[in-house]
mmCIF file of C-alpha atoms in Angstrom:
data_model
loop_
_atom_site.group_PDB
_atom_site.id
_atom_site.type_symbol
_atom_site.label_atom_id
_atom_site.label_comp_id
_atom_site.label_asym_id
_atom_site.label_seq_id
_atom_site.Cartn_x
_atom_site.Cartn_y
_atom_site.Cartn_z
ATOM 1 C CA UNK I 1 110.996 95.820 -5.955
ATOM 2 C CA UNK I 2 110.653 97.462 -2.561
ATOM 3 C CA UNK I 3 109.313 95.596 0.409
ATOM 4 C CA UNK I 4 105.897 97.222 0.307
ATOM 5 C CA UNK I 5 105.338 95.467 -3.019
ATOM 6 C CA UNK I 6 106.418 92.033 -1.857
ATOM 7 C CA UNK I 7 103.918 89.234 -2.282
ATOM 8 C CA UNK I 8 102.667 87.893 1.020
ATOM 9 C CA UNK I 9 103.510 84.251 1.583
ATOM 10 C CA UNK I 10 100.549 82.040 2.436
ATOM 11 C CA UNK I 11 101.444 79.627 5.190
ATOM 12 C CA UNK I 12 99.586 76.501 6.228
ATOM 13 C CA UNK I 13 99.746 75.276 9.799
ATOM 14 C CA UNK I 14 99.658 71.506 9.868
ATOM 15 C CA UNK I 15 98.609 69.379 12.826
ATOM 16 C CA UNK I 16 99.079 72.142 15.376
ATOM 17 C CA UNK I 17 96.838 72.948 18.303
ATOM 18 C CA UNK I 18 97.194 75.749 20.829
ATOM 19 C CA UNK I 19 95.629 76.199 24.234
ATOM 20 C CA UNK I 20 95.065 79.902 23.698
ATOM 21 C CA UNK I 21 94.472 81.816 20.500
ATOM 22 C CA UNK I 22 95.352 85.528 20.215
ATOM 23 C CA UNK I 23 91.743 86.376 19.394
ATOM 24 C CA UNK I 24 90.536 84.922 22.681
ATOM 25 C CA UNK I 25 93.255 86.501 24.797
ATOM 26 C CA UNK I 26 92.433 89.246 27.213
ATOM 27 C CA UNK I 27 93.753 92.733 26.649
ATOM 28 C CA UNK I 28 97.442 93.065 27.418
ATOM 29 C CA UNK I 29 98.544 95.128 30.397
ATOM 30 C CA UNK I 30 101.604 96.419 28.556
ATOM 31 C CA UNK I 31 101.098 100.095 27.665
ATOM 32 C CA UNK I 32 103.116 102.676 25.761
ATOM 33 C CA UNK I 33 102.094 106.330 25.937
ATOM 34 C CA UNK I 34 103.349 109.007 23.579
ATOM 35 C CA UNK I 35 105.453 111.534 25.492
ATOM 36 C CA UNK I 36 108.227 113.761 24.143
ATOM 37 C CA UNK I 37 108.594 116.286 26.952
ATOM 38 C CA UNK I 38 112.334 116.188 27.813
ATOM 39 C CA UNK I 39 111.797 116.867 31.507
ATOM 40 C CA UNK I 40 109.320 113.995 31.824
ATOM 41 C CA UNK I 41 111.668 111.601 30.039
ATOM 42 C CA UNK I 42 114.745 112.460 32.097
ATOM 43 C CA UNK I 43 112.843 112.258 35.386
ATOM 44 C CA UNK I 44 111.717 108.763 34.379
ATOM 45 C CA UNK I 45 115.239 107.581 33.582
ATOM 46 C CA UNK I 46 117.421 109.054 36.332
ATOM 47 C CA UNK I 47 118.443 106.720 39.129
ATOM 48 C CA UNK I 48 121.338 107.111 41.549
ATOM 49 C CA UNK I 49 123.265 110.090 40.157
ATOM 50 C CA UNK I 50 125.858 110.458 42.922
ATOM 51 C CA UNK I 51 128.786 112.459 41.561
ATOM 52 C CA UNK I 52 126.835 114.179 38.796
ATOM 53 C CA UNK I 53 125.687 117.790 38.775
ATOM 54 C CA UNK I 54 122.004 117.091 38.233
ATOM 55 C CA UNK I 55 121.265 120.799 37.832
ATOM 56 C CA UNK I 56 123.415 120.760 34.705
ATOM 57 C CA UNK I 57 121.282 118.225 32.813
ATOM 58 C CA UNK I 58 120.038 119.357 29.437
ATOM 59 C CA UNK I 59 117.826 116.976 27.457
ATOM 60 C CA UNK I 60 116.827 117.173 23.804
ATOM 61 C CA UNK I 61 114.493 115.008 21.718
ATOM 62 C CA UNK I 62 115.354 114.806 18.008
ATOM 63 C CA UNK I 63 112.746 113.362 15.665
ATOM 64 C CA UNK I 64 109.002 112.906 15.332
ATOM 65 C CA UNK I 65 107.091 113.436 18.597
ATOM 66 C CA UNK I 66 105.192 110.167 18.092
ATOM 67 C CA UNK I 67 108.479 108.249 18.312
ATOM 68 C CA UNK I 68 108.980 109.037 22.023
ATOM 69 C CA UNK I 69 107.059 107.752 25.002
ATOM 70 C CA UNK I 70 106.889 106.012 28.332
ATOM 71 C CA UNK I 71 105.889 102.417 29.004
ATOM 72 C CA UNK I 72 104.532 100.281 31.829
ATOM 73 C CA UNK I 73 104.156 96.541 32.520
ATOM 74 C CA UNK I 74 106.304 95.400 29.605
ATOM 75 C CA UNK I 75 107.000 91.728 28.797
ATOM 76 C CA UNK I 76 110.784 92.276 29.034
ATOM 77 C CA UNK I 77 110.953 92.525 32.863
ATOM 78 C CA UNK I 78 111.975 96.185 32.719
ATOM 79 C CA UNK I 79 108.725 97.140 34.529
ATOM 80 C CA UNK I 80 108.639 100.738 33.227
ATOM 81 C CA UNK I 81 110.717 103.347 31.471
ATOM 82 C CA UNK I 82 111.179 105.360 28.300
ATOM 83 C CA UNK I 83 110.690 104.006 24.780
ATOM 84 C CA UNK I 84 112.023 105.304 21.459
ATOM 85 C CA UNK I 85 110.792 103.888 18.163
ATOM 86 C CA UNK I 86 111.325 104.434 14.457
ATOM 87 C CA UNK I 87 107.519 104.479 14.278
ATOM 88 C CA UNK I 88 104.665 105.255 16.644
ATOM 89 C CA UNK I 89 105.350 104.036 20.184
ATOM 90 C CA UNK I 90 101.625 103.503 20.654
ATOM 91 C CA UNK I 91 101.720 100.758 17.988
ATOM 92 C CA UNK I 92 104.081 98.565 20.025
ATOM 93 C CA UNK I 93 101.660 97.021 22.565
ATOM 94 C CA UNK I 94 98.990 94.602 21.389
ATOM 95 C CA UNK I 95 98.461 91.099 20.075
ATOM 96 C CA UNK I 96 100.977 89.847 17.537
ATOM 97 C CA UNK I 97 98.896 88.289 14.757
ATOM 98 C CA UNK I 98 101.342 88.666 11.853
ATOM 99 C CA UNK I 99 104.964 87.614 11.388
ATOM 100 C CA UNK I 100 106.165 88.373 7.847
ATOM 101 C CA UNK I 101 105.423 91.227 5.418
ATOM 102 C CA UNK I 102 103.235 92.899 8.058
ATOM 103 C CA UNK I 103 102.257 96.526 8.480
ATOM 104 C CA UNK I 104 100.920 96.491 12.053
ATOM 105 C CA UNK I 105 104.164 98.050 13.358
ATOM 106 C CA UNK I 106 105.282 100.033 10.338
ATOM 107 C CA UNK I 107 105.238 103.823 10.236
ATOM 108 C CA UNK I 108 107.448 105.777 7.861
ATOM 109 C CA UNK I 109 107.741 109.274 9.323
ATOM 110 C CA UNK I 110 108.117 112.131 6.840
ATOM 111 C CA UNK I 111 110.245 112.824 4.947
ATOM 112 C CA UNK I 112 109.672 109.293 3.670
ATOM 113 C CA UNK I 113 112.600 106.912 3.703
ATOM 114 C CA UNK I 114 115.240 106.620 6.388
ATOM 115 C CA UNK I 115 115.751 110.346 7.034
ATOM 116 C CA UNK I 116 112.511 110.698 9.004
ATOM 117 C CA UNK I 117 113.166 107.551 11.016
ATOM 118 C CA UNK I 118 116.344 108.498 12.856
ATOM 119 C CA UNK I 119 115.209 109.117 16.427
ATOM 120 C CA UNK I 120 117.522 110.517 19.095
ATOM 121 C CA UNK I 121 117.489 111.446 22.760
ATOM 122 C CA UNK I 122 120.432 113.582 23.867
ATOM 123 C CA UNK I 123 121.680 114.220 27.410
ATOM 124 C CA UNK I 124 124.361 116.782 28.314
ATOM 125 C CA UNK I 125 125.532 116.913 31.926
ATOM 126 C CA UNK I 126 128.537 117.742 34.096
ATOM 127 C CA UNK I 127 130.315 114.969 35.980
ATOM 128 C CA UNK I 128 131.977 116.036 39.207
ATOM 129 C CA UNK I 129 133.291 112.827 40.800
ATOM 130 C CA UNK I 130 131.584 109.773 39.246
ATOM 131 C CA UNK I 131 133.622 107.182 37.342
ATOM 132 C CA UNK I 132 130.993 105.354 35.292
ATOM 133 C CA UNK I 133 127.515 105.630 33.830
ATOM 134 C CA UNK I 134 125.109 102.677 33.611
ATOM 135 C CA UNK I 135 121.939 101.820 31.710
ATOM 136 C CA UNK I 136 119.649 98.835 31.082
ATOM 137 C CA UNK I 137 117.605 98.385 27.925
ATOM 138 C CA UNK I 138 115.899 96.047 25.432
ATOM 139 C CA UNK I 139 116.052 96.352 21.633
ATOM 140 C CA UNK I 140 113.200 94.969 19.529
ATOM 141 C CA UNK I 141 112.071 95.063 15.922
ATOM 142 C CA UNK I 142 109.467 94.137 13.354
ATOM 143 C CA UNK I 143 112.380 93.451 10.971
ATOM 144 C CA UNK I 144 113.189 90.240 12.840
ATOM 145 C CA UNK I 145 113.948 87.626 11.785
ATOM 146 C CA UNK I 146 113.280 87.724 8.048
ATOM 147 C CA UNK I 147 115.330 90.825 7.182
ATOM 148 C CA UNK I 148 118.463 89.845 9.080
ATOM 149 C CA UNK I 149 121.480 89.915 6.815
ATOM 150 C CA UNK I 150 119.927 92.520 4.526
ATOM 151 C CA UNK I 151 120.319 96.239 3.922
ATOM 152 C CA UNK I 152 117.333 96.746 6.265
ATOM 153 C CA UNK I 153 119.648 96.446 9.220
ATOM 154 C CA UNK I 154 117.980 98.781 11.750
ATOM 155 C CA UNK I 155 120.323 99.670 14.579
ATOM 156 C CA UNK I 156 120.598 101.139 18.046
ATOM 157 C CA UNK I 157 123.490 103.026 19.608
ATOM 158 C CA UNK I 158 124.378 104.609 22.940
ATOM 159 C CA UNK I 159 127.185 107.063 22.302
ATOM 160 C CA UNK I 160 128.941 108.385 25.380
ATOM 161 C CA UNK I 161 131.180 111.290 24.404
ATOM 162 C CA UNK I 162 131.188 110.096 20.803
ATOM 163 C CA UNK I 163 131.880 106.405 21.459
ATOM 164 C CA UNK I 164 129.149 103.825 20.830
ATOM 165 C CA UNK I 165 128.951 101.518 23.833
ATOM 166 C CA UNK I 166 125.686 99.724 23.035
ATOM 167 C CA UNK I 167 126.645 96.054 22.809
ATOM 168 C CA UNK I 168 125.000 92.696 22.971
ATOM 169 C CA UNK I 169 125.742 90.601 26.047
ATOM 170 C CA UNK I 170 129.147 89.509 24.722
ATOM 171 C CA UNK I 171 130.340 93.085 25.310
ATOM 172 C CA UNK I 172 131.782 93.547 21.812
ATOM 173 C CA UNK I 173 128.995 93.112 19.224
ATOM 174 C CA UNK I 174 127.014 96.213 18.285
ATOM 175 C CA UNK I 175 123.213 96.201 18.396
ATOM 176 C CA UNK I 176 121.466 95.791 15.042
ATOM 177 C CA UNK I 177 119.075 93.381 13.323
ATOM 178 C CA UNK I 178 121.669 91.086 11.786
ATOM 179 C CA UNK I 179 123.864 90.849 14.876
ATOM 180 C CA UNK I 180 120.920 90.170 17.167
ATOM 181 C CA UNK I 181 119.555 87.503 14.806
ATOM 182 C CA UNK I 182 122.780 85.520 15.239
ATOM 183 C CA UNK I 183 123.051 86.106 18.973
ATOM 184 C CA UNK I 184 122.088 84.160 22.069
ATOM 185 C CA UNK I 185 120.342 87.381 23.131
ATOM 186 C CA UNK I 186 117.515 87.003 20.596
ATOM 187 C CA UNK I 187 113.959 86.132 21.623
ATOM 188 C CA UNK I 188 111.532 85.490 18.765
ATOM 189 C CA UNK I 189 107.837 86.280 19.234
ATOM 190 C CA UNK I 190 105.848 84.565 16.452
ATOM 191 C CA UNK I 191 102.034 84.506 16.626
ATOM 192 C CA UNK I 192 100.400 81.644 18.553
ATOM 193 C CA UNK I 193 103.658 80.421 20.092
ATOM 194 C CA UNK I 194 105.792 83.425 21.067
ATOM 195 C CA UNK I 195 106.400 84.282 24.731
ATOM 196 C CA UNK I 196 104.820 87.768 24.476
ATOM 197 C CA UNK I 197 102.248 87.385 21.696
ATOM 198 C CA UNK I 198 99.448 88.921 23.762
ATOM 199 C CA UNK I 199 101.529 91.873 24.900
ATOM 200 C CA UNK I 200 103.589 93.200 21.994
ATOM 201 C CA UNK I 201 103.331 93.125 18.211
ATOM 202 C CA UNK I 202 107.116 93.061 17.854
ATOM 203 C CA UNK I 203 108.306 89.910 16.089
ATOM 204 C CA UNK I 204 111.537 89.716 18.061
ATOM 205 C CA UNK I 205 113.522 91.444 20.760
ATOM 206 C CA UNK I 206 116.645 91.100 22.842
ATOM 207 C CA UNK I 207 117.071 89.880 26.347
ATOM 208 C CA UNK I 208 117.731 92.790 28.734
ATOM 209 C CA UNK I 209 121.093 94.349 27.878
ATOM 210 C CA UNK I 210 123.531 96.368 29.957
ATOM 211 C CA UNK I 211 125.367 99.590 29.136
ATOM 212 C CA UNK I 212 128.380 100.909 30.990
ATOM 213 C CA UNK I 213 130.741 103.735 30.036
ATOM 214 C CA UNK I 214 133.556 105.784 31.537
ATOM 215 C CA UNK I 215 132.726 109.400 32.380
ATOM 216 C CA UNK I 216 134.989 112.410 32.031
ATOM 217 C CA UNK I 217 135.318 114.016 35.437
ATOM 218 C CA UNK I 218 135.097 117.779 35.669
ATOM 219 C CA UNK I 219 133.724 118.056 32.156
ATOM 220 C CA UNK I 220 130.436 118.127 30.298
ATOM 221 C CA UNK I 221 129.557 114.626 29.115
ATOM 222 C CA UNK I 222 127.171 113.817 26.270
ATOM 223 C CA UNK I 223 125.042 110.689 26.004
ATOM 224 C CA UNK I 224 123.295 110.285 22.638
ATOM 225 C CA UNK I 225 120.671 107.552 22.343
ATOM 226 C CA UNK I 226 119.867 106.729 18.698
ATOM 227 C CA UNK I 227 117.557 104.248 17.015
ATOM 228 C CA UNK I 228 117.202 104.314 13.246
ATOM 229 C CA UNK I 229 115.776 102.525 10.240
ATOM 230 C CA UNK I 230 118.237 101.520 7.555
ATOM 231 C CA UNK I 231 117.438 100.690 3.927
ATOM 232 C CA UNK I 232 113.924 102.136 4.093
ATOM 233 C CA UNK I 233 111.500 103.653 6.588
ATOM 234 C CA UNK I 234 109.074 100.776 7.110
ATOM 235 C CA UNK I 235 109.005 97.917 9.663
ATOM 236 C CA UNK I 236 109.690 99.701 12.931
ATOM 237 C CA UNK I 237 112.327 99.050 15.572
ATOM 238 C CA UNK I 238 112.256 100.213 19.182
ATOM 239 C CA UNK I 239 114.419 100.490 22.271
ATOM 240 C CA UNK I 240 113.066 100.299 25.808
ATOM 241 C CA UNK I 241 115.151 102.106 28.456
ATOM 242 C CA UNK I 242 114.518 100.895 31.999
ATOM 243 C CA UNK I 243 113.323 103.531 34.457
ATOM 244 C CA UNK I 244 115.791 104.597 37.143
ATOM 245 C CA UNK I 245 118.825 102.928 35.579
ATOM 246 C CA UNK I 246 120.574 105.990 34.133
ATOM 247 C CA UNK I 247 122.861 105.849 37.108
ATOM 248 C CA UNK I 248 126.419 106.173 38.409
ATOM 249 C CA UNK I 249 125.864 103.054 40.530
ATOM 250 C CA UNK I 250 125.503 99.681 38.826
ATOM 251 C CA UNK I 251 121.816 98.659 38.943
ATOM 252 C CA UNK I 252 120.787 95.151 40.015
ATOM 253 C CA UNK I 253 120.434 92.448 37.388
ATOM 254 C CA UNK I 254 117.065 92.036 35.705
ATOM 255 C CA UNK I 255 115.314 88.670 36.249
ATOM 256 C CA UNK I 256 115.318 86.254 33.342
ATOM 257 C CA UNK I 257 112.864 87.110 30.575
ATOM 258 C CA UNK I 258 110.415 84.380 29.489
ATOM 259 C CA UNK I 259 111.734 82.802 26.304
ATOM 260 C CA UNK I 260 109.937 79.487 26.018
ATOM 261 C CA UNK I 261 107.448 78.674 23.298
ATOM 262 C CA UNK I 262 106.246 75.651 21.410
ATOM 263 C CA UNK I 263 108.593 74.355 18.685
ATOM 264 C CA UNK I 264 108.220 75.955 15.266
ATOM 265 C CA UNK I 265 107.512 73.036 12.885
ATOM 266 C CA UNK I 266 109.459 74.193 9.838
ATOM 267 C CA UNK I 267 112.800 73.803 8.098
ATOM 268 C CA UNK I 268 113.983 70.666 9.846
ATOM 269 C CA UNK I 269 117.004 68.692 8.716
ATOM 270 C CA UNK I 270 119.659 69.798 6.248
ATOM 271 C CA UNK I 271 119.754 70.633 2.574
ATOM 272 C CA UNK I 272 120.290 74.385 2.562
ATOM 273 C CA UNK I 273 121.835 75.624 -0.703
ATOM 274 C CA UNK I 274 121.816 78.765 -2.819
ATOM 275 C CA UNK I 275 122.512 79.874 -6.345
ATOM 276 C CA UNK I 276 125.561 82.155 -6.686
ATOM 277 C CA UNK I 277 124.824 85.849 -6.257
ATOM 278 C CA UNK I 278 121.414 85.539 -4.639
ATOM 279 C CA UNK I 279 122.547 86.980 -1.321
ATOM 280 C CA UNK I 280 120.799 84.338 0.760
ATOM 281 C CA UNK I 281 122.322 81.668 3.046
ATOM 282 C CA UNK I 282 124.652 79.016 1.742
ATOM 283 C CA UNK I 283 126.491 76.068 3.227
ATOM 284 C CA UNK I 284 129.339 78.368 4.237
ATOM 285 C CA UNK I 285 127.430 81.227 5.853
ATOM 286 C CA UNK I 286 124.342 79.850 7.499
ATOM 287 C CA UNK I 287 123.064 79.817 11.054
ATOM 288 C CA UNK I 288 119.966 78.689 12.869
ATOM 289 C CA UNK I 289 117.446 80.250 15.212
ATOM 290 C CA UNK I 290 114.719 78.846 17.352
ATOM 291 C CA UNK I 291 111.949 80.644 19.139
ATOM 292 C CA UNK I 292 113.549 80.382 22.580
ATOM 293 C CA UNK I 293 116.497 82.557 21.627
ATOM 294 C CA UNK I 294 118.956 79.665 21.889
ATOM 295 C CA UNK I 295 120.755 80.072 18.605
ATOM 296 C CA UNK I 296 123.712 78.513 16.877
ATOM 297 C CA UNK I 297 125.887 79.370 13.931
ATOM 298 C CA UNK I 298 127.296 76.941 11.418
ATOM 299 C CA UNK I 299 130.115 78.670 9.517
ATOM 300 C CA UNK I 300 131.626 76.415 6.910
ATOM 301 C CA UNK I 301 129.249 73.614 7.821
ATOM 302 C CA UNK I 302 127.251 71.248 5.695
ATOM 303 C CA UNK I 303 124.208 73.390 5.307
ATOM 304 C CA UNK I 304 121.889 75.029 7.826
ATOM 305 C CA UNK I 305 121.093 72.211 10.181
ATOM 306 C CA UNK I 306 117.689 72.740 11.701
ATOM 307 C CA UNK I 307 117.728 69.532 13.673
ATOM 308 C CA UNK I 308 115.434 66.584 13.404
ATOM 309 C CA UNK I 309 112.514 68.381 15.016
ATOM 310 C CA UNK I 310 112.493 71.167 12.464
ATOM 311 C CA UNK I 311 112.363 73.927 15.061
ATOM 312 C CA UNK I 312 114.928 76.303 13.603
ATOM 313 C CA UNK I 313 115.133 79.010 10.984
ATOM 314 C CA UNK I 314 118.096 79.727 8.688
ATOM 315 C CA UNK I 315 119.266 83.333 8.875
ATOM 316 C CA UNK I 316 121.446 85.023 6.254
ATOM 317 C CA UNK I 317 124.794 86.582 6.926
ATOM 318 C CA UNK I 318 125.300 90.204 5.908
ATOM 319 C CA UNK I 319 124.811 90.614 2.192
ATOM 320 C CA UNK I 320 124.356 93.228 -0.480
ATOM 321 C CA UNK I 321 120.607 92.962 -0.060
ATOM 322 C CA UNK I 322 120.121 91.742 -3.621
ATOM 323 C CA UNK I 323 118.370 88.614 -2.462
ATOM 324 C CA UNK I 324 116.596 89.027 0.833
ATOM 325 C CA UNK I 325 114.693 86.338 2.681
ATOM 326 C CA UNK I 326 111.207 86.745 3.990
ATOM 327 C CA UNK I 327 110.145 83.451 5.382
ATOM 328 C CA UNK I 328 106.997 81.785 6.508
ATOM 329 C CA UNK I 329 107.646 80.397 9.929
ATOM 330 C CA UNK I 330 104.521 78.390 10.721
ATOM 331 C CA UNK I 331 103.838 75.025 9.167
ATOM 332 C CA UNK I 332 105.833 72.408 7.369
ATOM 333 C CA UNK I 333 106.857 73.092 3.817
ATOM 334 C CA UNK I 334 106.544 76.877 4.003
ATOM 335 C CA UNK I 335 107.537 78.706 0.824
ATOM 336 C CA UNK I 336 110.290 81.299 0.993
ATOM 337 C CA UNK I 337 110.516 84.470 -1.049
ATOM 338 C CA UNK I 338 113.335 86.592 -2.367
ATOM 339 C CA UNK I 339 113.038 90.337 -2.090
ATOM 340 C CA UNK I 340 112.786 90.317 -5.879
ATOM 341 C CA UNK I 341 109.704 88.081 -5.491
ATOM 342 C CA UNK I 342 111.293 84.907 -6.797
ATOM 343 C CA UNK I 343 109.963 81.721 -5.256
ATOM 344 C CA UNK I 344 112.674 79.697 -3.567
ATOM 345 C CA UNK I 345 112.725 75.943 -3.843
ATOM 346 C CA UNK I 346 110.766 75.781 -7.090
ATOM 347 C CA UNK I 347 113.216 76.968 -9.706
ATOM 348 C CA UNK I 348 116.404 75.223 -8.739
ATOM 349 C CA UNK I 349 117.759 78.328 -7.035
ATOM 350 C CA UNK I 350 117.064 77.332 -3.465
ATOM 351 C CA UNK I 351 116.125 74.070 -1.829
ATOM 352 C CA UNK I 352 114.892 73.785 1.723
ATOM 353 C CA UNK I 353 114.502 70.402 3.374
ATOM 354 C CA UNK I 354 111.259 70.281 5.339
#
């Protein structure tokens, strides 16, 4: 069964009150405007280019025109810049009302499948005297967190002269859904309680990340920015490139991004097991997430420990994708689903302590 056929999980919120509902919120100031003119995009991105031959810059957009754009007043503290998405960039701003099995940020560009959802921005330029190139960005996705550990592992890369240098903040881990879901860099954005629910429909995103790479002096250098869907073409991912930070001088640090939200009242305590071959978390490969982005792993532990308050979410390690989790995140006792539409916790395959 593909994901478009998956049964939506009904979730009950118990004993929860919120000071502001999405329906009563004012319109968000965050905007994303479709724009695929190469000259407009490069002018938005270039910062201090001392040492580069700026007259040599050649820029190429590769992919559907609706996948490229500019943004303003984002919730990530980037302020403005260029956005690339595996779907329509204009779908990214707005109120996040849906968290699992949603189609509000889900465009499959033709040809259907992954081939139409590989979006690239290419820069070719001559370096005269500069040593390094810098960039600041945020990666976000509608795949988070329920498709972490699956074949739907959308990814982002920044290849400088053929070498991918897009890493999470540890400086070694590449940027994709599964890696971000197990990283301290993750910020979840569930409806009603997420830090940017009135600004973006994305269910999760990274803290601002930093790119640096060594240039080849006296030669033409190539920077290839790529974001792509994997596994299928639905549930979009996006990367936000901060304006003025494509630079040969290290840009200043970005202020901390808001990460706080009310606790998510599900999956507290222990008792996380799986049947062999299901491809979902077990006692030896589980981790936990909470909505603030403060995450922990528990390799070889005694189950996915969500803590007494029940504010964490088990996330699968990489798997074959044969048994993929989509999980209801609001309300105690939420039912989980396999990709193959089996109910977890009812048939002896999976038990979740709530």
